[in-house]
PDB file of N, CA and C in Angstrom:
ATOM      1  N   MET A 427     131.005  99.579  99.220  1.00 52.00           N
ATOM      2  CA  MET A 427     130.768 100.419 100.270  1.00 52.00           C
ATOM      3  C   MET A 427     129.354 100.502 100.703  1.00 52.00           C
ATOM      4  N   SER A 428     128.952 100.352 101.806  1.00 66.00           N
ATOM      5  CA  SER A 428     127.499 100.196 102.284  1.00 66.00           C
ATOM      6  C   SER A 428     126.650 101.684 102.360  1.00 66.00           C
ATOM      7  N   ARG A 429     125.386 101.677 102.103  1.00 88.00           N
ATOM      8  CA  ARG A 429     124.738 102.889 102.165  1.00 88.00           C
ATOM      9  C   ARG A 429     123.942 103.164 103.466  1.00 88.00           C
ATOM     10  N   ASP A 430     123.836 104.239 103.802  1.00 93.00           N
ATOM     11  CA  ASP A 430     122.980 104.645 104.952  1.00 93.00           C
ATOM     12  C   ASP A 430     121.810 105.470 104.784  1.00 93.00           C
ATOM     13  N   MET A 431     120.767 104.877 105.197  1.00 94.00           N
ATOM     14  CA  MET A 431     119.217 105.482 105.064  1.00 94.00           C
ATOM     15  C   MET A 431     119.118 105.619 103.870  1.00 94.00           C
ATOM     16  N   CYS A 432     119.028 104.585 103.016  1.00 93.00           N
ATOM     17  CA  CYS A 432     118.445 104.630 101.767  1.00 93.00           C
ATOM     18  C   CYS A 432     117.515 103.605 101.581  1.00 93.00           C
ATOM     19  N   ALA A 433     116.311 103.984 100.904  1.00 94.00           N
ATOM     20  CA  ALA A 433     115.190 103.060 101.018  1.00 94.00           C
ATOM     21  C   ALA A 433     114.960 102.740  99.420  1.00 94.00           C
ATOM     22  N   ASP A 434     114.437 101.438  99.275  1.00 93.00           N
ATOM     23  CA  ASP A 434     114.292 100.849  98.038  1.00 93.00           C
ATOM     24  C   ASP A 434     112.805 100.048  97.990  1.00 93.00           C
ATOM     25  N   VAL A 435     112.199 100.246  96.962  1.00 89.00           N
ATOM     26  CA  VAL A 435     110.902  99.607  97.014  1.00 89.00           C
ATOM     27  C   VAL A 435     110.669  98.689  95.936  1.00 89.00           C
ATOM     28  N   LYS A 436     110.107  97.509  96.092  1.00 89.00           N
ATOM     29  CA  LYS A 436     109.826  96.406  95.061  1.00 89.00           C
ATOM     30  C   LYS A 436     108.371  96.075  95.011  1.00 89.00           C
ATOM     31  N   MET A 437     107.822  96.114  94.002  1.00 84.00           N
ATOM     32  CA  MET A 437     106.342  95.656  93.900  1.00 84.00           C
ATOM     33  C   MET A 437     106.305  94.468  92.729  1.00 84.00           C
ATOM     34  N   GLU A 438     105.456  93.571  93.199  1.00 83.00           N
ATOM     35  CA  GLU A 438     105.113  92.664  92.185  1.00 83.00           C
ATOM     36  C   GLU A 438     103.562  92.492  92.493  1.00 83.00           C
ATOM     37  N   GLU A 439     102.882  91.757  91.456  1.00 80.00           N
ATOM     38  CA  GLU A 439     101.555  91.607  91.740  1.00 80.00           C
ATOM     39  C   GLU A 439     101.233  90.874  93.095  1.00 80.00           C
ATOM     40  N   GLY A 440     100.636  91.420  93.978  1.00 81.00           N
ATOM     41  CA  GLY A 440     100.279  90.846  95.291  1.00 81.00           C
ATOM     42  C   GLY A 440     101.353  91.069  96.395  1.00 81.00           C
ATOM     43  N   TYR A 441     102.334  91.833  96.184  1.00 87.00           N
ATOM     44  CA  TYR A 441     103.418  91.675  96.931  1.00 87.00           C
ATOM     45  C   TYR A 441     104.174  93.095  96.969  1.00 87.00           C
ATOM     46  N   MET A 442     104.561  93.350  98.017  1.00 90.00           N
ATOM     47  CA  MET A 442     105.609  94.841  97.971  1.00 90.00           C
ATOM     48  C   MET A 442     106.498  94.599  99.054  1.00 90.00           C
ATOM     49  N   ARG A 443     107.764  95.106  98.929  1.00 93.00           N
ATOM     50  CA  ARG A 443     108.797  95.062  99.764  1.00 93.00           C
ATOM     51  C   ARG A 443     109.520  96.553  99.972  1.00 93.00           C
ATOM     52  N   MET A 444     109.767  97.176 100.931  1.00 95.00           N
ATOM     53  CA  MET A 444     110.777  98.137 101.109  1.00 95.00           C
ATOM     54  C   MET A 444     111.836  97.789 102.033  1.00 95.00           C
ATOM     55  N   SER A 445     113.124  98.126 101.388  1.00 96.00           N
ATOM     56  CA  SER A 445     114.127  97.961 102.269  1.00 96.00           C
ATOM     57  C   SER A 445     114.809  99.205 102.468  1.00 96.00           C
ATOM     58  N   VAL A 446     115.467  99.243 103.718  1.00 97.00           N
ATOM     59  CA  VAL A 446     116.151 100.631 104.182  1.00 97.00           C
ATOM     60  C   VAL A 446     117.654  99.948 104.830  1.00 97.00           C
ATOM     61  N   GLU A 447     118.376 100.631 104.044  1.00 96.00           N
ATOM     62  CA  GLU A 447     119.894 100.259 104.425  1.00 96.00           C
ATOM     63  C   GLU A 447     120.443 101.077 105.565  1.00 96.00           C
ATOM     64  N   TYR A 448     121.420 100.607 106.359  1.00 97.00           N
ATOM     65  CA  TYR A 448     121.899 101.283 107.486  1.00 97.00           C
ATOM     66  C   TYR A 448     123.507 101.008 107.417  1.00 97.00           C
ATOM     67  N   ASN A 449     124.483 101.875 108.105  1.00 95.00           N
ATOM     68  CA  ASN A 449     125.833 101.399 107.969  1.00 95.00           C
ATOM     69  C   ASN A 449     126.199 101.842 109.456  1.00 95.00           C
ATOM     70  N   ASN A 450     125.380 101.893 110.326  1.00 96.00           N
ATOM     71  CA  ASN A 450     126.113 102.110 111.785  1.00 96.00           C
ATOM     72  C   ASN A 450     125.125 102.059 112.598  1.00 96.00           C
ATOM     73  N   ASP A 451     125.316 101.727 114.043  1.00 96.00           N
ATOM     74  CA  ASP A 451     124.373 101.637 114.873  1.00 96.00           C
ATOM     75  C   ASP A 451     123.340 102.446 115.193  1.00 96.00           C
ATOM     76  N   THR A 452     123.668 103.651 115.165  1.00 97.00           N
ATOM     77  CA  THR A 452     122.557 104.735 115.370  1.00 97.00           C
ATOM     78  C   THR A 452     121.330 104.670 114.283  1.00 97.00           C
ATOM     79  N   SER A 453     121.811 104.259 113.026  1.00 97.00           N
ATOM     80  CA  SER A 453     120.852 104.167 112.020  1.00 97.00           C
ATOM     81  C   SER A 453     119.944 103.158 112.050  1.00 97.00           C
ATOM     82  N   ARG A 454     120.754 102.024 112.521  1.00 96.00           N
ATOM     83  CA  ARG A 454     119.942 100.691 113.029  1.00 96.00           C
ATOM     84  C   ARG A 454     118.527 100.823 113.725  1.00 96.00           C
ATOM     85  N   LYS A 455     119.323 101.620 114.812  1.00 97.00           N
ATOM     86  CA  LYS A 455     118.412 101.780 115.907  1.00 97.00           C
ATOM     87  C   LYS A 455     117.051 102.654 115.494  1.00 97.00           C
ATOM     88  N   ASN A 456     117.627 103.842 114.834  1.00 98.00           N
ATOM     89  CA  ASN A 456     116.508 104.673 114.313  1.00 98.00           C
ATOM     90  C   ASN A 456     115.619 103.944 113.307  1.00 98.00           C
ATOM     91  N   ILE A 457     115.939 103.079 112.531  1.00 98.00           N
ATOM     92  CA  ILE A 457     115.051 102.355 111.664  1.00 98.00           C
ATOM     93  C   ILE A 457     114.068 101.363 112.601  1.00 98.00           C
ATOM     94  N   GLN A 458     114.800 100.577 113.470  1.00 97.00           N
ATOM     95  CA  GLN A 458     113.969  99.690 114.437  1.00 97.00           C
ATOM     96  C   GLN A 458     112.872 100.482 114.947  1.00 97.00           C
ATOM     97  N   GLU A 459     113.206 101.712 115.538  1.00 98.00           N
ATOM     98  CA  GLU A 459     112.157 102.245 116.237  1.00 98.00           C
ATOM     99  C   GLU A 459     111.218 103.042 115.446  1.00 98.00           C
ATOM    100  N   ALA A 460     111.320 103.531 114.178  1.00 98.00           N
ATOM    101  CA  ALA A 460     110.650 103.907 113.209  1.00 98.00           C
ATOM    102  C   ALA A 460     109.569 102.997 112.922  1.00 98.00           C
ATOM    103  N   ILE A 461     110.037 101.711 112.607  1.00 98.00           N
ATOM    104  CA  ILE A 461     109.123 100.778 112.209  1.00 98.00           C
ATOM    105  C   ILE A 461     108.160 100.435 113.300  1.00 98.00           C
ATOM    106  N   ALA A 462     108.651 100.268 114.435  1.00 98.00           N
ATOM    107  CA  ALA A 462     107.858  99.843 115.840  1.00 98.00           C
ATOM    108  C   ALA A 462     106.672 101.055 115.909  1.00 98.00           C
ATOM    109  N   LYS A 463     107.220 102.403 115.707  1.00 98.00           N
ATOM    110  CA  LYS A 463     106.195 103.455 115.991  1.00 98.00           C
ATOM    111  C   LYS A 463     105.011 103.416 114.734  1.00 98.00           C
ATOM    112  N   ILE A 464     105.597 103.203 113.747  1.00 97.00           N
ATOM    113  CA  ILE A 464     104.418 103.083 112.555  1.00 97.00           C
ATOM    114  C   ILE A 464     103.679 101.960 112.647  1.00 97.00           C
ATOM    115  N   GLU A 465     104.261 100.760 113.122  1.00 96.00           N
ATOM    116  CA  GLU A 465     103.254  99.512 113.349  1.00 96.00           C
ATOM    117  C   GLU A 465     102.158  99.987 114.339  1.00 96.00           C
ATOM    118  N   LYS A 466     102.711 100.357 115.427  1.00 97.00           N
ATOM    119  CA  LYS A 466     101.586 100.895 116.424  1.00 97.00           C
ATOM    120  C   LYS A 466     100.620 101.840 116.047  1.00 97.00           C
ATOM    121  N   GLU A 467     100.784 102.906 115.306  1.00 96.00           N
ATOM    122  CA  GLU A 467     100.281 103.997 114.820  1.00 96.00           C
ATOM    123  C   GLU A 467      99.182 103.374 113.941  1.00 96.00           C
ATOM    124  N   TYR A 468      99.489 102.565 112.829  1.00 94.00           N
ATOM    125  CA  TYR A 468      98.829 101.988 111.689  1.00 94.00           C
ATOM    126  C   TYR A 468      98.052 100.649 112.451  1.00 94.00           C
ATOM    127  N   GLN A 469      98.466 100.057 113.527  1.00 93.00           N
ATOM    128  CA  GLN A 469      97.886  98.869 113.747  1.00 93.00           C
ATOM    129  C   GLN A 469      98.059  97.852 112.681  1.00 93.00           C
ATOM    130  N   LEU A 470      99.180  97.639 112.076  1.00 91.00           N
ATOM    131  CA  LEU A 470      99.507  96.709 110.861  1.00 91.00           C
ATOM    132  C   LEU A 470     100.737  96.150 111.090  1.00 91.00           C
ATOM    133  N   TYR A 471     101.183  95.135 110.880  1.00 93.00           N
ATOM    134  CA  TYR A 471     102.242  94.284 111.306  1.00 93.00           C
ATOM    135  C   TYR A 471     102.840  93.587 110.141  1.00 93.00           C
ATOM    136  N   PRO A 472     103.696  94.148 109.457  1.00 94.00           N
ATOM    137  CA  PRO A 472     104.147  93.517 108.207  1.00 94.00           C
ATOM    138  C   PRO A 472     105.220  92.560 108.733  1.00 94.00           C
ATOM    139  N   SER A 473     105.833  91.745 107.801  1.00 95.00           N
ATOM    140  CA  SER A 473     107.022  90.920 108.044  1.00 95.00           C
ATOM    141  C   SER A 473     108.212  91.622 108.158  1.00 95.00           C
ATOM    142  N   VAL A 474     108.897  91.910 108.975  1.00 97.00           N
ATOM    143  CA  VAL A 474     110.325  92.574 108.922  1.00 97.00           C
ATOM    144  C   VAL A 474     111.304  91.843 109.218  1.00 97.00           C
ATOM    145  N   ILE A 475     112.204  91.653 108.294  1.00 97.00           N
ATOM    146  CA  ILE A 475     113.569  91.103 108.311  1.00 97.00           C
ATOM    147  C   ILE A 475     114.746  91.867 108.283  1.00 97.00           C
ATOM    148  N   ARG A 476     115.660  91.533 109.346  1.00 97.00           N
ATOM    149  CA  ARG A 476     116.922  92.251 109.362  1.00 97.00           C
ATOM    150  C   ARG A 476     118.032  91.505 108.847  1.00 97.00           C
ATOM    151  N   ARG A 477     118.743  91.877 107.944  1.00 96.00           N
ATOM    152  CA  ARG A 477     119.880  91.259 107.491  1.00 96.00           C
ATOM    153  C   ARG A 477     121.287  91.902 107.541  1.00 96.00           C
ATOM    154  N   ALA A 478     122.213  91.464 108.264  1.00 95.00           N
ATOM    155  CA  ALA A 478     123.518  91.895 108.507  1.00 95.00           C
ATOM    156  C   ALA A 478     124.389  91.799 107.236  1.00 95.00           C
ATOM    157  N   ILE A 479     125.216  92.763 107.125  1.00 93.00           N
ATOM    158  CA  ILE A 479     126.250  92.637 105.925  1.00 93.00           C
ATOM    159  C   ILE A 479     127.646  92.257 106.833  1.00 93.00           C
ATOM    160  N   ASP A 480     127.564  93.213 107.619  1.00 93.00           N
ATOM    161  CA  ASP A 480     128.964  93.200 108.697  1.00 93.00           C
ATOM    162  C   ASP A 480     128.237  93.527 110.084  1.00 93.00           C
ATOM    163  N   GLU A 481     129.180  93.806 110.922  1.00 92.00           N
ATOM    164  CA  GLU A 481     128.947  94.152 112.426  1.00 92.00           C
ATOM    165  C   GLU A 481     128.097  95.447 112.416  1.00 92.00           C
ATOM    166  N   LYS A 482     128.253  96.548 111.593  1.00 92.00           N
ATOM    167  CA  LYS A 482     127.861  97.737 111.589  1.00 92.00           C
ATOM    168  C   LYS A 482     126.593  97.916 110.577  1.00 92.00           C
ATOM    169  N   ALA A 483     126.876  97.272 109.101  1.00 96.00           N
ATOM    170  CA  ALA A 483     125.876  97.457 108.228  1.00 96.00           C
ATOM    171  C   ALA A 483     124.911  96.529 107.812  1.00 96.00           C
ATOM    172  N   GLY A 484     123.860  96.774 107.078  1.00 97.00           N
ATOM    173  CA  GLY A 484     122.956  95.832 106.789  1.00 97.00           C
ATOM    174  C   GLY A 484     121.580  96.535 106.161  1.00 97.00           C
ATOM    175  N   ASN A 485     120.486  95.707 106.169  1.00 97.00           N
ATOM    176  CA  ASN A 485     119.167  96.355 105.885  1.00 97.00           C
ATOM    177  C   ASN A 485     117.983  95.869 106.545  1.00 97.00           C
ATOM    178  N   PHE A 486     116.965  96.577 106.751  1.00 98.00           N
ATOM    179  CA  PHE A 486     115.604  96.007 107.098  1.00 98.00           C
ATOM    180  C   PHE A 486     114.655  95.851 105.869  1.00 98.00           C
ATOM    181  N   SER A 487     114.024  94.858 105.547  1.00 97.00           N
ATOM    182  CA  SER A 487     112.913  94.520 104.659  1.00 97.00           C
ATOM    183  C   SER A 487     111.658  94.574 105.364  1.00 97.00           C
ATOM    184  N   ILE A 488     110.736  95.406 104.817  1.00 96.00           N
ATOM    185  CA  ILE A 488     109.412  95.476 105.409  1.00 96.00           C
ATOM    186  C   ILE A 488     108.465  94.966 104.115  1.00 96.00           C
ATOM    187  N   GLU A 489     107.847  93.768 104.323  1.00 94.00           N
ATOM    188  CA  GLU A 489     107.360  93.006 103.374  1.00 94.00           C
ATOM    189  C   GLU A 489     105.892  93.042 103.648  1.00 94.00           C
ATOM    190  N   PHE A 490     105.078  93.207 102.597  1.00 92.00           N
ATOM    191  CA  PHE A 490     103.596  93.162 102.487  1.00 92.00           C
ATOM    192  C   PHE A 490     103.006  92.097 101.457  1.00 92.00           C
ATOM    193  N   GLY A 491     102.319  91.269 101.567  1.00 83.00           N
ATOM    194  CA  GLY A 491     101.162  90.681 100.991  1.00 83.00           C
ATOM    195  C   GLY A 491      99.839  91.454 100.607  1.00 83.00           C
ATOM    196  N   PHE A 492      99.461  91.513  99.392  1.00 70.00           N
ATOM    197  CA  PHE A 492      98.301  92.361  99.093  1.00 70.00           C
ATOM    198  C   PHE A 492      96.895  91.570  99.592  1.00 70.00           C
ATOM    199  N   ASP A 493      96.844  90.822 100.275  1.00 65.00           N
ATOM    200  CA  ASP A 493      95.597  90.354 100.556  1.00 65.00           C
ATOM    201  C   ASP A 493      94.401  91.340 100.737  1.00 65.00           C
ATOM    202  N   SER A 494      94.645  92.303 101.669  1.00 54.00           N
ATOM    203  CA  SER A 494      93.500  93.192 102.005  1.00 54.00           C
ATOM    204  C   SER A 494      94.172  94.684 102.345  1.00 54.00           C
ATOM    205  N   CYS A 495      95.380  94.922 102.032  1.00 61.00           N
ATOM    206  CA  CYS A 495      95.941  96.298 102.540  1.00 61.00           C
ATOM    207  C   CYS A 495      96.781  96.968 101.591  1.00 61.00           C
ATOM    208  N   GLN A 496      96.601  96.855 100.161  1.00 68.00           N
ATOM    209  CA  GLN A 496      97.177  97.498  99.438  1.00 68.00           C
ATOM    210  C   GLN A 496      97.636  99.061  99.463  1.00 68.00           C
ATOM    211  N   ARG A 497      96.794  99.503  99.719  1.00 76.00           N
ATOM    212  CA  ARG A 497      96.734 101.077 100.020  1.00 76.00           C
ATOM    213  C   ARG A 497      97.523 101.404 101.332  1.00 76.00           C
ATOM    214  N   THR A 498      97.107 100.640 102.168  1.00 85.00           N
ATOM    215  CA  THR A 498      97.499 100.930 103.582  1.00 85.00           C
ATOM    216  C   THR A 498      99.132 100.488 103.748  1.00 85.00           C
ATOM    217  N   SER A 499      99.499  99.535 102.917  1.00 87.00           N
ATOM    218  CA  SER A 499     100.996  99.347 102.862  1.00 87.00           C
ATOM    219  C   SER A 499     101.931 100.237 102.328  1.00 87.00           C
ATOM    220  N   GLY A 500     101.196 101.159 101.201  1.00 87.00           N
ATOM    221  CA  GLY A 500     102.125 102.129 100.598  1.00 87.00           C
ATOM    222  C   GLY A 500     102.126 103.399 101.751  1.00 87.00           C
ATOM    223  N   GLU A 501     101.112 103.565 102.490  1.00 92.00           N
ATOM    224  CA  GLU A 501     100.977 104.504 103.444  1.00 92.00           C
ATOM    225  C   GLU A 501     101.869 104.315 104.794  1.00 92.00           C
ATOM    226  N   PHE A 502     102.036 102.983 104.935  1.00 93.00           N
ATOM    227  CA  PHE A 502     102.922 102.645 106.038  1.00 93.00           C
ATOM    228  C   PHE A 502     104.357 102.852 105.562  1.00 93.00           C
ATOM    229  N   CYS A 503     104.717 102.564 104.493  1.00 92.00           N
ATOM    230  CA  CYS A 503     106.080 102.697 104.002  1.00 92.00           C
ATOM    231  C   CYS A 503     106.528 104.130 104.050  1.00 92.00           C
ATOM    232  N   GLU A 504     105.652 104.892 103.323  1.00 93.00           N
ATOM    233  CA  GLU A 504     105.855 106.313 103.338  1.00 93.00           C
ATOM    234  C   GLU A 504     105.802 106.956 104.767  1.00 93.00           C
ATOM    235  N   ALA A 505     105.291 106.584 105.747  1.00 96.00           N
ATOM    236  CA  ALA A 505     105.315 106.994 106.987  1.00 96.00           C
ATOM    237  C   ALA A 505     106.618 106.635 107.776  1.00 96.00           C
ATOM    238  N   VAL A 506     107.109 105.661 107.319  1.00 96.00           N
ATOM    239  CA  VAL A 506     108.428 104.963 107.771  1.00 96.00           C
ATOM    240  C   VAL A 506     109.481 105.891 107.314  1.00 96.00           C
ATOM    241  N   MET A 507     109.456 106.288 105.948  1.00 95.00           N
ATOM    242  CA  MET A 507     110.368 107.004 105.455  1.00 95.00           C
ATOM    243  C   MET A 507     110.423 108.402 105.888  1.00 95.00           C
ATOM    244  N   LYS A 508     108.996 109.058 106.068  1.00 95.00           N
ATOM    245  CA  LYS A 508     108.994 110.212 106.735  1.00 95.00           C
ATOM    246  C   LYS A 508     109.564 110.452 108.111  1.00 95.00           C
ATOM    247  N   GLU A 509     109.201 109.228 108.778  1.00 96.00           N
ATOM    248  CA  GLU A 509     109.969 109.385 110.173  1.00 96.00           C
ATOM    249  C   GLU A 509     111.585 109.279 110.124  1.00 96.00           C
ATOM    250  N   LEU A 510     112.126 108.757 109.266  1.00 96.00           N
ATOM    251  CA  LEU A 510     113.489 108.524 108.944  1.00 96.00           C
ATOM    252  C   LEU A 510     114.148 109.742 108.191  1.00 96.00           C
ATOM    253  N   GLY A 511     113.454 110.715 107.813  1.00 94.00           N
ATOM    254  CA  GLY A 511     113.783 111.761 107.164  1.00 94.00           C
ATOM    255  C   GLY A 511     114.198 111.444 105.719  1.00 94.00           C
ATOM    256  N   ILE A 512     113.697 110.358 105.073  1.00 93.00           N
ATOM    257  CA  ILE A 512     114.145 109.974 103.777  1.00 93.00           C
ATOM    258  C   ILE A 512     113.021 110.340 102.746  1.00 93.00           C
ATOM    259  N   GLY A 513     113.624 111.196 101.854  1.00 87.00           N
ATOM    260  CA  GLY A 513     112.842 112.066 101.103  1.00 87.00           C
ATOM    261  C   GLY A 513     112.171 111.330  99.808  1.00 87.00           C
ATOM    262  N   LYS A 514     112.911 110.366  99.456  1.00 78.00           N
ATOM    263  CA  LYS A 514     112.546 109.663  98.335  1.00 78.00           C
ATOM    264  C   LYS A 514     113.393 108.112  98.175  1.00 78.00           C
ATOM    265  N   CYS A 515     112.757 107.291  97.379  1.00 74.00           N
ATOM    266  CA  CYS A 515     113.356 106.028  97.384  1.00 74.00           C
ATOM    267  C   CYS A 515     114.785 106.317  96.418  1.00 74.00           C
ATOM    268  N   SER A 516     115.815 105.177  96.398  1.00 69.00           N
ATOM    269  CA  SER A 516     116.881 105.330  95.680  1.00 69.00           C
ATOM    270  C   SER A 516     116.517 104.478  94.303  1.00 69.00           C
ATOM    271  N   ILE A 517     117.419 104.865  93.440  1.00 54.00           N
ATOM    272  CA  ILE A 517     117.081 104.118  92.121  1.00 54.00           C
ATOM    273  C   ILE A 517     117.954 103.137  91.773  1.00 54.00           C
TER     274      ILE A 517
END
């Protein structure tokens, strides 16, 4: 069963990725809009990949390399989560 509006963060040296899962069209649209809003607000444009599991479910991955924006990438992810009403990352 797919999860909806669950965030997961993975970090390695020089790299950070946050994935947000969706299982319906409304959540998919909300995630897309939140990412676009925060990109505009922060003037920061990470790599964003959408992966479909089926016609309704999938996830968005927001990926950063830590060349010069380590702190900002964390703030960006927190802002996206806040915009989506996600209080904490899943374990």
